[in-house]
Amino acid sequence: MASALHQELFDPDAYIAARFSFCEEHKREEKSVDPCCRTWTLGKFYQFYSTLSSNTAAEKRLQILEFGGGPVIYSLISAAPYAERIVFSEFVGRNRDVVDSWRIRESNSHDFRSIFKTVVQSVEGRDDEEVEHREQELRDKIISVIPCDVRQDPPLDPSVQPGSYDVVSTHFCLAVACESVEMYAEALRKLSAYVRPGGYILSSDGLGQTFYTLGDARFPCLTINKEIIEKSLIDAGFTEEFRFHSLPLDLEISDGKEVAVFSARKCR
């Protein structure tokens, strides 16, 4: 099973090095390599949160749940200015340790500064002072790092209240964790339970892929496409404001054909 493989073989340090090394050159040159189109996805996250904020009362701050966040916090960097609090959840214990160690500033924690520079300066167009501020802001707003398991019902500890989140964010998680289209649709239904009426899901995933690799490890993936995603979202109650963006991929680390970022609003 994919879950057992990830518990046994997933290496958070190798993942961060392989997927985010391009951030070391955050002032990107034309020749820079961004093999997983992360800069493109980061831009879509910024667009989502800035647009959502412009449509929300000025005093409103978002309650955000990150589901299956892995060992990284990149998807939340543009969310931080608009968030009141963020609950971060992840299946693999080693990945939770990486994020929690960074959050509480342990001396041996991973340095995510280059990713913050990419988002804050290259994507959002802000200055270096904002980079440091944003990093501390995100640390402060992640109030807990907790386990999750999409195979369970509920997939989170009972202390996580259903219907209390403005945004549930999940990236490159469900197509890896789910072994069938039916399980994928059920996973979205489980996540929908945590979204308040009128709230949103924001997600990204590979399309048309059957595997991805990390070092010598090979992990199976569920093959999904736009039609499967849209139908599953509708069945989960996300019937409004479906937004879907995709970009072609040509990778050695995966047989995915496209990367997609998508969002939808839960009916009131």
PDB file of C-alpha atoms in Angstrom:
ATOM      1  CA  MET A   1       0.000   0.000   0.000  1.00  0.00           C
ATOM      2  CA  ALA A   2       1.109   3.547  -0.715  1.00  0.00           C
ATOM      3  CA  SER A   3       0.751   4.568   2.938  1.00  0.00           C
ATOM      4  CA  ALA A   4       3.079   1.822   4.154  1.00  0.00           C
ATOM      5  CA  LEU A   5       5.639   2.716   1.481  1.00  0.00           C
ATOM      6  CA  HIS A   6       5.653   6.342   2.535  1.00  0.00           C
ATOM      7  CA  GLN A   7       6.009   5.468   6.210  1.00  0.00           C
ATOM      8  CA  GLU A   8       8.966   3.245   5.381  1.00  0.00           C
ATOM      9  CA  LEU A   9      10.743   4.970   2.499  1.00  0.00           C
ATOM     10  CA  PHE A  10       9.848   8.663   2.264  1.00  0.00           C
ATOM     11  CA  ASP A  11      12.951  10.783   2.934  1.00  0.00           C
ATOM     12  CA  PRO A  12      11.999  14.411   3.749  1.00  0.00           C
ATOM     13  CA  ASP A  13      15.515  15.777   3.236  1.00  0.00           C
ATOM     14  CA  ALA A  14      15.788  14.161  -0.202  1.00  0.00           C
ATOM     15  CA  TYR A  15      12.326  15.478  -1.127  1.00  0.00           C
ATOM     16  CA  ILE A  16      13.158  19.062  -0.183  1.00  0.00           C
ATOM     17  CA  ALA A  17      16.502  18.921  -1.987  1.00  0.00           C
ATOM     18  CA  ALA A  18      15.053  17.406  -5.170  1.00  0.00           C
ATOM     19  CA  ARG A  19      11.889  19.500  -5.457  1.00  0.00           C
ATOM     20  CA  PHE A  20      13.037  22.890  -4.185  1.00  0.00           C
ATOM     21  CA  SER A  21      16.685  23.256  -5.111  1.00  0.00           C
ATOM     22  CA  PHE A  22      15.680  25.797  -7.781  1.00  0.00           C
ATOM     23  CA  CYS A  23      14.752  28.180  -4.952  1.00  0.00           C
ATOM     24  CA  GLU A  24      18.441  28.639  -4.171  1.00  0.00           C
ATOM     25  CA  GLU A  25      18.431  30.833  -7.294  1.00  0.00           C
ATOM     26  CA  HIS A  26      15.248  32.673  -6.380  1.00  0.00           C
ATOM     27  CA  LYS A  27      16.042  35.575  -8.710  1.00  0.00           C
ATOM     28  CA  ARG A  28      15.479  33.269 -11.614  1.00  0.00           C
ATOM     29  CA  GLU A  29      17.491  33.403 -14.802  1.00  0.00           C
ATOM     30  CA  GLU A  30      16.064  32.134 -18.045  1.00  0.00           C
ATOM     31  CA  LYS A  31      18.222  29.021 -17.825  1.00  0.00           C
ATOM     32  CA  SER A  32      17.093  28.153 -14.282  1.00  0.00           C
ATOM     33  CA  VAL A  33      15.468  24.741 -13.883  1.00  0.00           C
ATOM     34  CA  ASP A  34      12.166  24.361 -12.062  1.00  0.00           C
ATOM     35  CA  PRO A  35      11.377  20.732 -12.947  1.00  0.00           C
ATOM     36  CA  CYS A  36       8.131  20.444 -10.990  1.00  0.00           C
ATOM     37  CA  CYS A  37       6.788  23.870 -12.032  1.00  0.00           C
ATOM     38  CA  ARG A  38       6.813  24.978  -8.395  1.00  0.00           C
ATOM     39  CA  THR A  39       7.143  28.681  -9.224  1.00  0.00           C
ATOM     40  CA  TRP A  40       4.018  28.418 -11.361  1.00  0.00           C
ATOM     41  CA  THR A  41       2.083  26.680  -8.580  1.00  0.00           C
ATOM     42  CA  LEU A  42       3.333  29.204  -6.012  1.00  0.00           C
ATOM     43  CA  GLY A  43       1.958  31.963  -8.215  1.00  0.00           C
ATOM     44  CA  LYS A  44      -1.437  30.282  -8.344  1.00  0.00           C
ATOM     45  CA  PHE A  45      -1.508  30.003  -4.535  1.00  0.00           C
ATOM     46  CA  TYR A  46      -0.722  33.712  -4.217  1.00  0.00           C
ATOM     47  CA  GLN A  47      -3.456  34.520  -6.733  1.00  0.00           C
ATOM     48  CA  PHE A  48      -5.969  32.406  -4.798  1.00  0.00           C
ATOM     49  CA  TYR A  49      -5.325  33.983  -1.397  1.00  0.00           C
ATOM     50  CA  SER A  50      -5.029  37.555  -2.619  1.00  0.00           C
ATOM     51  CA  THR A  51      -8.273  37.222  -4.605  1.00  0.00           C
ATOM     52  CA  LEU A  52     -10.055  35.574  -1.690  1.00  0.00           C
ATOM     53  CA  SER A  53      -8.907  38.372   0.610  1.00  0.00           C
ATOM     54  CA  SER A  54     -10.207  41.042  -1.735  1.00  0.00           C
ATOM     55  CA  ASN A  55     -13.640  39.396  -1.581  1.00  0.00           C
ATOM     56  CA  THR A  56     -13.603  39.058   2.221  1.00  0.00           C
ATOM     57  CA  ALA A  57     -14.347  41.640   4.896  1.00  0.00           C
ATOM     58  CA  ALA A  58     -11.188  43.482   5.933  1.00  0.00           C
ATOM     59  CA  GLU A  59     -11.428  42.304   9.539  1.00  0.00           C
ATOM     60  CA  LYS A  60     -11.935  38.662   8.535  1.00  0.00           C
ATOM     61  CA  ARG A  61      -8.940  36.380   8.978  1.00  0.00           C
ATOM     62  CA  LEU A  62      -8.949  32.873   7.589  1.00  0.00           C
ATOM     63  CA  GLN A  63      -8.995  29.598   9.488  1.00  0.00           C
ATOM     64  CA  ILE A  64      -6.861  27.244   7.355  1.00  0.00           C
ATOM     65  CA  LEU A  65      -6.339  23.490   7.522  1.00  0.00           C
ATOM     66  CA  GLU A  66      -3.355  22.057   5.659  1.00  0.00           C
ATOM     67  CA  PHE A  67      -3.952  18.359   4.992  1.00  0.00           C
ATOM     68  CA  GLY A  68      -1.085  16.049   4.056  1.00  0.00           C
ATOM     69  CA  GLY A  69       1.423  18.891   3.918  1.00  0.00           C
ATOM     70  CA  GLY A  70       4.533  16.691   3.734  1.00  0.00           C
ATOM     71  CA  PRO A  71       7.800  18.124   5.091  1.00  0.00           C
ATOM     72  CA  VAL A  72       7.280  21.577   3.551  1.00  0.00           C
ATOM     73  CA  ILE A  73       5.303  24.776   4.121  1.00  0.00           C
ATOM     74  CA  TYR A  74       5.550  26.349   0.641  1.00  0.00           C
ATOM     75  CA  SER A  75       1.798  26.265  -0.017  1.00  0.00           C
ATOM     76  CA  LEU A  76       1.135  28.410   3.067  1.00  0.00           C
ATOM     77  CA  ILE A  77       3.604  31.249   2.542  1.00  0.00           C
ATOM     78  CA  SER A  78       1.157  33.401   0.564  1.00  0.00           C
ATOM     79  CA  ALA A  79      -1.647  32.410   2.955  1.00  0.00           C
ATOM     80  CA  ALA A  80       0.072  33.732   6.088  1.00  0.00           C
ATOM     81  CA  PRO A  81      -0.908  37.438   5.758  1.00  0.00           C
ATOM     82  CA  TYR A  82      -4.571  36.478   5.477  1.00  0.00           C
ATOM     83  CA  ALA A  83      -4.690  33.725   8.104  1.00  0.00           C
ATOM     84  CA  GLU A  84      -5.731  33.929  11.726  1.00  0.00           C
ATOM     85  CA  ARG A  85      -4.562  30.414  12.478  1.00  0.00           C
ATOM     86  CA  ILE A  86      -3.351  27.375  10.562  1.00  0.00           C
ATOM     87  CA  VAL A  87      -3.532  23.720  11.582  1.00  0.00           C
ATOM     88  CA  PHE A  88      -0.887  21.681   9.734  1.00  0.00           C
ATOM     89  CA  SER A  89      -1.464  17.942   9.349  1.00  0.00           C
ATOM     90  CA  GLU A  90       0.702  15.228   7.820  1.00  0.00           C
ATOM     91  CA  PHE A  91       0.699  11.423   7.684  1.00  0.00           C
ATOM     92  CA  VAL A  92       4.434  10.613   7.939  1.00  0.00           C
ATOM     93  CA  GLY A  93       5.919  11.316  11.350  1.00  0.00           C
ATOM     94  CA  ARG A  94       9.347  12.287   9.983  1.00  0.00           C
ATOM     95  CA  ASN A  95       7.701  14.967   7.849  1.00  0.00           C
ATOM     96  CA  ARG A  96       5.794  16.372  10.819  1.00  0.00           C
ATOM     97  CA  ASP A  97       9.067  16.543  12.737  1.00  0.00           C
ATOM     98  CA  VAL A  98      10.668  18.646   9.978  1.00  0.00           C
ATOM     99  CA  VAL A  99       7.838  21.186   9.997  1.00  0.00           C
ATOM    100  CA  ASP A 100       7.483  21.323  13.765  1.00  0.00           C
ATOM    101  CA  SER A 101      11.235  21.708  14.228  1.00  0.00           C
ATOM    102  CA  TRP A 102      11.201  24.683  11.838  1.00  0.00           C
ATOM    103  CA  ARG A 103       8.109  26.140  13.521  1.00  0.00           C
ATOM    104  CA  ILE A 104       9.671  26.208  16.986  1.00  0.00           C
ATOM    105  CA  ARG A 105      13.100  27.281  15.688  1.00  0.00           C
ATOM    106  CA  GLU A 106      15.113  24.267  16.810  1.00  0.00           C
ATOM    107  CA  SER A 107      18.820  24.722  16.140  1.00  0.00           C
ATOM    108  CA  ASN A 108      19.013  21.830  13.665  1.00  0.00           C
ATOM    109  CA  SER A 109      15.798  22.672  11.809  1.00  0.00           C
ATOM    110  CA  HIS A 110      15.594  22.907   8.028  1.00  0.00           C
ATOM    111  CA  ASP A 111      16.272  26.315   6.490  1.00  0.00           C
ATOM    112  CA  PHE A 112      13.315  27.280   4.288  1.00  0.00           C
ATOM    113  CA  ARG A 113      14.544  30.841   3.691  1.00  0.00           C
ATOM    114  CA  SER A 114      15.204  30.284  -0.026  1.00  0.00           C
ATOM    115  CA  ILE A 115      11.608  29.143  -0.558  1.00  0.00           C
ATOM    116  CA  PHE A 116      10.344  32.221   1.282  1.00  0.00           C
ATOM    117  CA  LYS A 117      12.511  34.413  -0.948  1.00  0.00           C
ATOM    118  CA  THR A 118      11.101  32.783  -4.050  1.00  0.00           C
ATOM    119  CA  VAL A 119       7.521  33.387  -2.945  1.00  0.00           C
ATOM    120  CA  VAL A 120       7.827  36.805  -1.329  1.00  0.00           C
ATOM    121  CA  GLN A 121      10.273  38.400  -3.772  1.00  0.00           C
ATOM    122  CA  SER A 122       9.951  36.571  -7.094  1.00  0.00           C
ATOM    123  CA  VAL A 123       6.233  35.721  -6.976  1.00  0.00           C
ATOM    124  CA  GLU A 124       4.762  38.546  -4.880  1.00  0.00           C
ATOM    125  CA  GLY A 125       7.294  41.252  -5.767  1.00  0.00           C
ATOM    126  CA  ARG A 126       8.071  42.331  -2.199  1.00  0.00           C
ATOM    127  CA  ASP A 127      11.363  43.286  -0.555  1.00  0.00           C
ATOM    128  CA  ASP A 128      13.861  41.379   1.571  1.00  0.00           C
ATOM    129  CA  GLU A 129      12.496  42.805   4.822  1.00  0.00           C
ATOM    130  CA  GLU A 130       9.149  41.167   4.106  1.00  0.00           C
ATOM    131  CA  VAL A 131      10.878  37.777   3.694  1.00  0.00           C
ATOM    132  CA  GLU A 132      11.990  37.702   7.320  1.00  0.00           C
ATOM    133  CA  HIS A 133       8.658  39.059   8.510  1.00  0.00           C
ATOM    134  CA  ARG A 134       6.695  36.477   6.532  1.00  0.00           C
ATOM    135  CA  GLU A 135       8.743  33.594   7.886  1.00  0.00           C
ATOM    136  CA  GLN A 136       8.042  34.611  11.471  1.00  0.00           C
ATOM    137  CA  GLU A 137       4.417  35.325  10.640  1.00  0.00           C
ATOM    138  CA  LEU A 138       3.891  31.807   9.307  1.00  0.00           C
ATOM    139  CA  ARG A 139       5.631  30.283  12.329  1.00  0.00           C
ATOM    140  CA  ASP A 140       3.285  32.206  14.612  1.00  0.00           C
ATOM    141  CA  LYS A 141       0.140  31.264  12.722  1.00  0.00           C
ATOM    142  CA  ILE A 142       0.766  27.505  12.506  1.00  0.00           C
ATOM    143  CA  ILE A 143      -0.706  26.659  15.882  1.00  0.00           C
ATOM    144  CA  SER A 144      -0.208  22.887  15.719  1.00  0.00           C
ATOM    145  CA  VAL A 145       1.351  20.089  13.659  1.00  0.00           C
ATOM    146  CA  ILE A 146      -0.758  16.945  13.908  1.00  0.00           C
ATOM    147  CA  PRO A 147      -1.154  13.490  12.309  1.00  0.00           C
ATOM    148  CA  CYS A 148      -3.650  12.782   9.545  1.00  0.00           C
ATOM    149  CA  ASP A 149      -4.705   9.649   7.683  1.00  0.00           C
ATOM    150  CA  VAL A 150      -7.102   9.906   4.767  1.00  0.00           C
ATOM    151  CA  ARG A 151      -7.943   6.208   5.108  1.00  0.00           C
ATOM    152  CA  GLN A 152      -9.513   6.811   8.513  1.00  0.00           C
ATOM    153  CA  ASP A 153     -12.898   8.334   9.256  1.00  0.00           C
ATOM    154  CA  PRO A 154     -12.482  10.927  10.567  1.00  0.00           C
ATOM    155  CA  PRO A 155      -9.029  11.473   9.026  1.00  0.00           C
ATOM    156  CA  LEU A 156      -7.979  13.829  11.848  1.00  0.00           C
ATOM    157  CA  ASP A 157      -8.104  13.845  15.616  1.00  0.00           C
ATOM    158  CA  PRO A 158     -11.625  14.521  16.957  1.00  0.00           C
ATOM    159  CA  SER A 159     -10.313  17.771  18.452  1.00  0.00           C
ATOM    160  CA  VAL A 160     -10.230  19.203  14.902  1.00  0.00           C
ATOM    161  CA  GLN A 161     -13.722  20.623  14.595  1.00  0.00           C
ATOM    162  CA  PRO A 162     -15.747  19.907  11.419  1.00  0.00           C
ATOM    163  CA  GLY A 163     -17.202  22.868   9.576  1.00  0.00           C
ATOM    164  CA  SER A 164     -14.803  25.389  11.090  1.00  0.00           C
ATOM    165  CA  TYR A 165     -12.300  26.120   8.301  1.00  0.00           C
ATOM    166  CA  ASP A 166     -12.465  28.757   5.604  1.00  0.00           C
ATOM    167  CA  VAL A 167      -9.890  26.914   3.485  1.00  0.00           C
ATOM    168  CA  VAL A 168      -8.728  23.311   3.406  1.00  0.00           C
ATOM    169  CA  SER A 169      -5.440  23.147   1.513  1.00  0.00           C
ATOM    170  CA  THR A 170      -4.020  19.841   0.230  1.00  0.00           C
ATOM    171  CA  HIS A 171      -1.213  19.473  -2.304  1.00  0.00           C
ATOM    172  CA  PHE A 172       0.307  16.474  -4.063  1.00  0.00           C
ATOM    173  CA  CYS A 173      -1.323  14.298  -1.431  1.00  0.00           C
ATOM    174  CA  LEU A 174      -4.620  12.699  -2.435  1.00  0.00           C
ATOM    175  CA  ALA A 175      -3.475  11.113  -5.703  1.00  0.00           C
ATOM    176  CA  VAL A 176      -0.619   9.525  -3.770  1.00  0.00           C
ATOM    177  CA  ALA A 177      -2.672   8.439  -0.764  1.00  0.00           C
ATOM    178  CA  CYS A 178      -5.684   7.073  -2.670  1.00  0.00           C
ATOM    179  CA  GLU A 179      -5.686   3.787  -4.537  1.00  0.00           C
ATOM    180  CA  SER A 180      -8.900   4.214  -6.549  1.00  0.00           C
ATOM    181  CA  VAL A 181     -11.115   6.946  -7.957  1.00  0.00           C
ATOM    182  CA  GLU A 182     -13.750   5.953  -5.417  1.00  0.00           C
ATOM    183  CA  MET A 183     -11.264   6.399  -2.570  1.00  0.00           C
ATOM    184  CA  TYR A 184     -10.221   9.772  -4.011  1.00  0.00           C
ATOM    185  CA  ALA A 185     -13.841  10.948  -4.107  1.00  0.00           C
ATOM    186  CA  GLU A 186     -14.380   9.696  -0.561  1.00  0.00           C
ATOM    187  CA  ALA A 187     -11.248  11.541   0.603  1.00  0.00           C
ATOM    188  CA  LEU A 188     -12.650  14.807  -0.753  1.00  0.00           C
ATOM    189  CA  ARG A 189     -15.950  14.123   1.017  1.00  0.00           C
ATOM    190  CA  LYS A 190     -14.047  13.654   4.285  1.00  0.00           C
ATOM    191  CA  LEU A 191     -12.165  16.928   3.785  1.00  0.00           C
ATOM    192  CA  SER A 192     -15.383  18.722   2.868  1.00  0.00           C
ATOM    193  CA  ALA A 193     -16.656  18.007   6.369  1.00  0.00           C
ATOM    194  CA  TYR A 194     -14.041  20.401   7.769  1.00  0.00           C
ATOM    195  CA  VAL A 195     -14.956  23.281   5.452  1.00  0.00           C
ATOM    196  CA  ARG A 196     -17.593  25.752   6.566  1.00  0.00           C
ATOM    197  CA  PRO A 197     -20.463  26.460   4.146  1.00  0.00           C
ATOM    198  CA  GLY A 198     -19.128  28.991   1.655  1.00  0.00           C
ATOM    199  CA  GLY A 199     -15.519  27.974   2.359  1.00  0.00           C
ATOM    200  CA  TYR A 200     -12.993  26.649  -0.147  1.00  0.00           C
ATOM    201  CA  ILE A 201     -10.755  23.778  -1.006  1.00  0.00           C
ATOM    202  CA  LEU A 202      -7.410  24.597  -2.651  1.00  0.00           C
ATOM    203  CA  SER A 203      -5.448  21.725  -4.116  1.00  0.00           C
ATOM    204  CA  SER A 204      -2.746  20.740  -6.584  1.00  0.00           C
ATOM    205  CA  ASP A 205      -1.738  17.400  -8.025  1.00  0.00           C
ATOM    206  CA  GLY A 206      -0.189  15.634 -10.962  1.00  0.00           C
ATOM    207  CA  LEU A 207      -2.445  14.543 -13.813  1.00  0.00           C
ATOM    208  CA  GLY A 208      -2.089  11.335 -15.779  1.00  0.00           C
ATOM    209  CA  GLN A 209       0.648   9.929 -13.582  1.00  0.00           C
ATOM    210  CA  THR A 210       1.089   6.405 -12.237  1.00  0.00           C
ATOM    211  CA  PHE A 211       4.246   6.920 -10.150  1.00  0.00           C
ATOM    212  CA  TYR A 212       6.837   9.329  -8.835  1.00  0.00           C
ATOM    213  CA  THR A 213      10.348   8.640  -7.610  1.00  0.00           C
ATOM    214  CA  LEU A 214      12.440   9.951  -4.756  1.00  0.00           C
ATOM    215  CA  GLY A 215      16.003   8.705  -4.882  1.00  0.00           C
ATOM    216  CA  ASP A 216      15.806   4.946  -5.340  1.00  0.00           C
ATOM    217  CA  ALA A 217      12.252   4.753  -4.011  1.00  0.00           C
ATOM    218  CA  ARG A 218       9.289   4.539  -6.377  1.00  0.00           C
ATOM    219  CA  PHE A 219       5.815   5.475  -5.148  1.00  0.00           C
ATOM    220  CA  PRO A 220       2.567   4.598  -6.970  1.00  0.00           C
ATOM    221  CA  CYS A 221       0.024   7.307  -7.794  1.00  0.00           C
ATOM    222  CA  LEU A 222      -3.630   7.294  -8.728  1.00  0.00           C
ATOM    223  CA  THR A 223      -4.197   8.467 -12.305  1.00  0.00           C
ATOM    224  CA  ILE A 224      -6.611  11.399 -12.245  1.00  0.00           C
ATOM    225  CA  ASN A 225      -7.744  14.046 -14.719  1.00  0.00           C
ATOM    226  CA  LYS A 226      -9.840  17.198 -14.772  1.00  0.00           C
ATOM    227  CA  GLU A 227     -13.102  15.309 -15.187  1.00  0.00           C
ATOM    228  CA  ILE A 228     -12.451  13.044 -12.174  1.00  0.00           C
ATOM    229  CA  ILE A 229     -11.435  16.040 -10.062  1.00  0.00           C
ATOM    230  CA  GLU A 230     -14.472  18.131 -10.984  1.00  0.00           C
ATOM    231  CA  LYS A 231     -16.984  15.313 -10.457  1.00  0.00           C
ATOM    232  CA  SER A 232     -15.404  14.359  -7.121  1.00  0.00           C
ATOM    233  CA  LEU A 233     -15.510  17.960  -5.937  1.00  0.00           C
ATOM    234  CA  ILE A 234     -19.175  18.331  -6.880  1.00  0.00           C
ATOM    235  CA  ASP A 235     -20.046  15.060  -5.123  1.00  0.00           C
ATOM    236  CA  ALA A 236     -18.233  16.378  -2.028  1.00  0.00           C
ATOM    237  CA  GLY A 237     -20.355  19.544  -1.991  1.00  0.00           C
ATOM    238  CA  PHE A 238     -17.897  21.893  -3.716  1.00  0.00           C
ATOM    239  CA  THR A 239     -20.384  22.990  -6.341  1.00  0.00           C
ATOM    240  CA  GLU A 240     -19.443  26.649  -6.829  1.00  0.00           C
ATOM    241  CA  GLU A 241     -16.586  28.657  -8.367  1.00  0.00           C
ATOM    242  CA  PHE A 242     -14.603  25.714  -9.754  1.00  0.00           C
ATOM    243  CA  ARG A 243     -11.233  27.043 -10.955  1.00  0.00           C
ATOM    244  CA  PHE A 244      -8.776  24.770 -12.752  1.00  0.00           C
ATOM    245  CA  HIS A 245      -5.317  25.617 -14.098  1.00  0.00           C
ATOM    246  CA  SER A 246      -2.860  23.160 -15.619  1.00  0.00           C
ATOM    247  CA  LEU A 247       0.602  23.155 -17.146  1.00  0.00           C
ATOM    248  CA  PRO A 248       2.342  20.425 -19.180  1.00  0.00           C
ATOM    249  CA  LEU A 249       5.066  18.371 -17.487  1.00  0.00           C
ATOM    250  CA  ASP A 250       7.983  16.366 -18.830  1.00  0.00           C
ATOM    251  CA  LEU A 251       9.800  14.822 -15.887  1.00  0.00           C
ATOM    252  CA  GLU A 252      12.201  12.007 -15.164  1.00  0.00           C
ATOM    253  CA  ILE A 253      10.953  11.725 -11.586  1.00  0.00           C
ATOM    254  CA  SER A 254       7.345  11.068 -12.634  1.00  0.00           C
ATOM    255  CA  ASP A 255       5.309  10.004 -15.640  1.00  0.00           C
ATOM    256  CA  GLY A 256       2.777  12.764 -14.957  1.00  0.00           C
ATOM    257  CA  LYS A 257       1.584  14.639 -18.032  1.00  0.00           C
ATOM    258  CA  GLU A 258       0.455  17.859 -16.340  1.00  0.00           C
ATOM    259  CA  VAL A 259       0.453  19.637 -13.008  1.00  0.00           C
ATOM    260  CA  ALA A 260      -2.861  21.158 -11.936  1.00  0.00           C
ATOM    261  CA  VAL A 261      -3.907  23.721  -9.346  1.00  0.00           C
ATOM    262  CA  PHE A 262      -7.615  23.857  -8.636  1.00  0.00           C
ATOM    263  CA  SER A 263     -10.077  25.290  -6.156  1.00  0.00           C
ATOM    264  CA  ALA A 264     -13.804  25.251  -5.524  1.00  0.00           C
ATOM    265  CA  ARG A 265     -16.293  26.703  -3.083  1.00  0.00           C
ATOM    266  CA  LYS A 266     -18.535  24.641  -0.836  1.00  0.00           C
ATOM    267  CA  CYS A 267     -22.197  25.395  -1.308  1.00  0.00           C
ATOM    268  CA  ARG A 268     -23.791  27.464   1.453  1.00  0.00           C
TER     269      ARG A 268
END
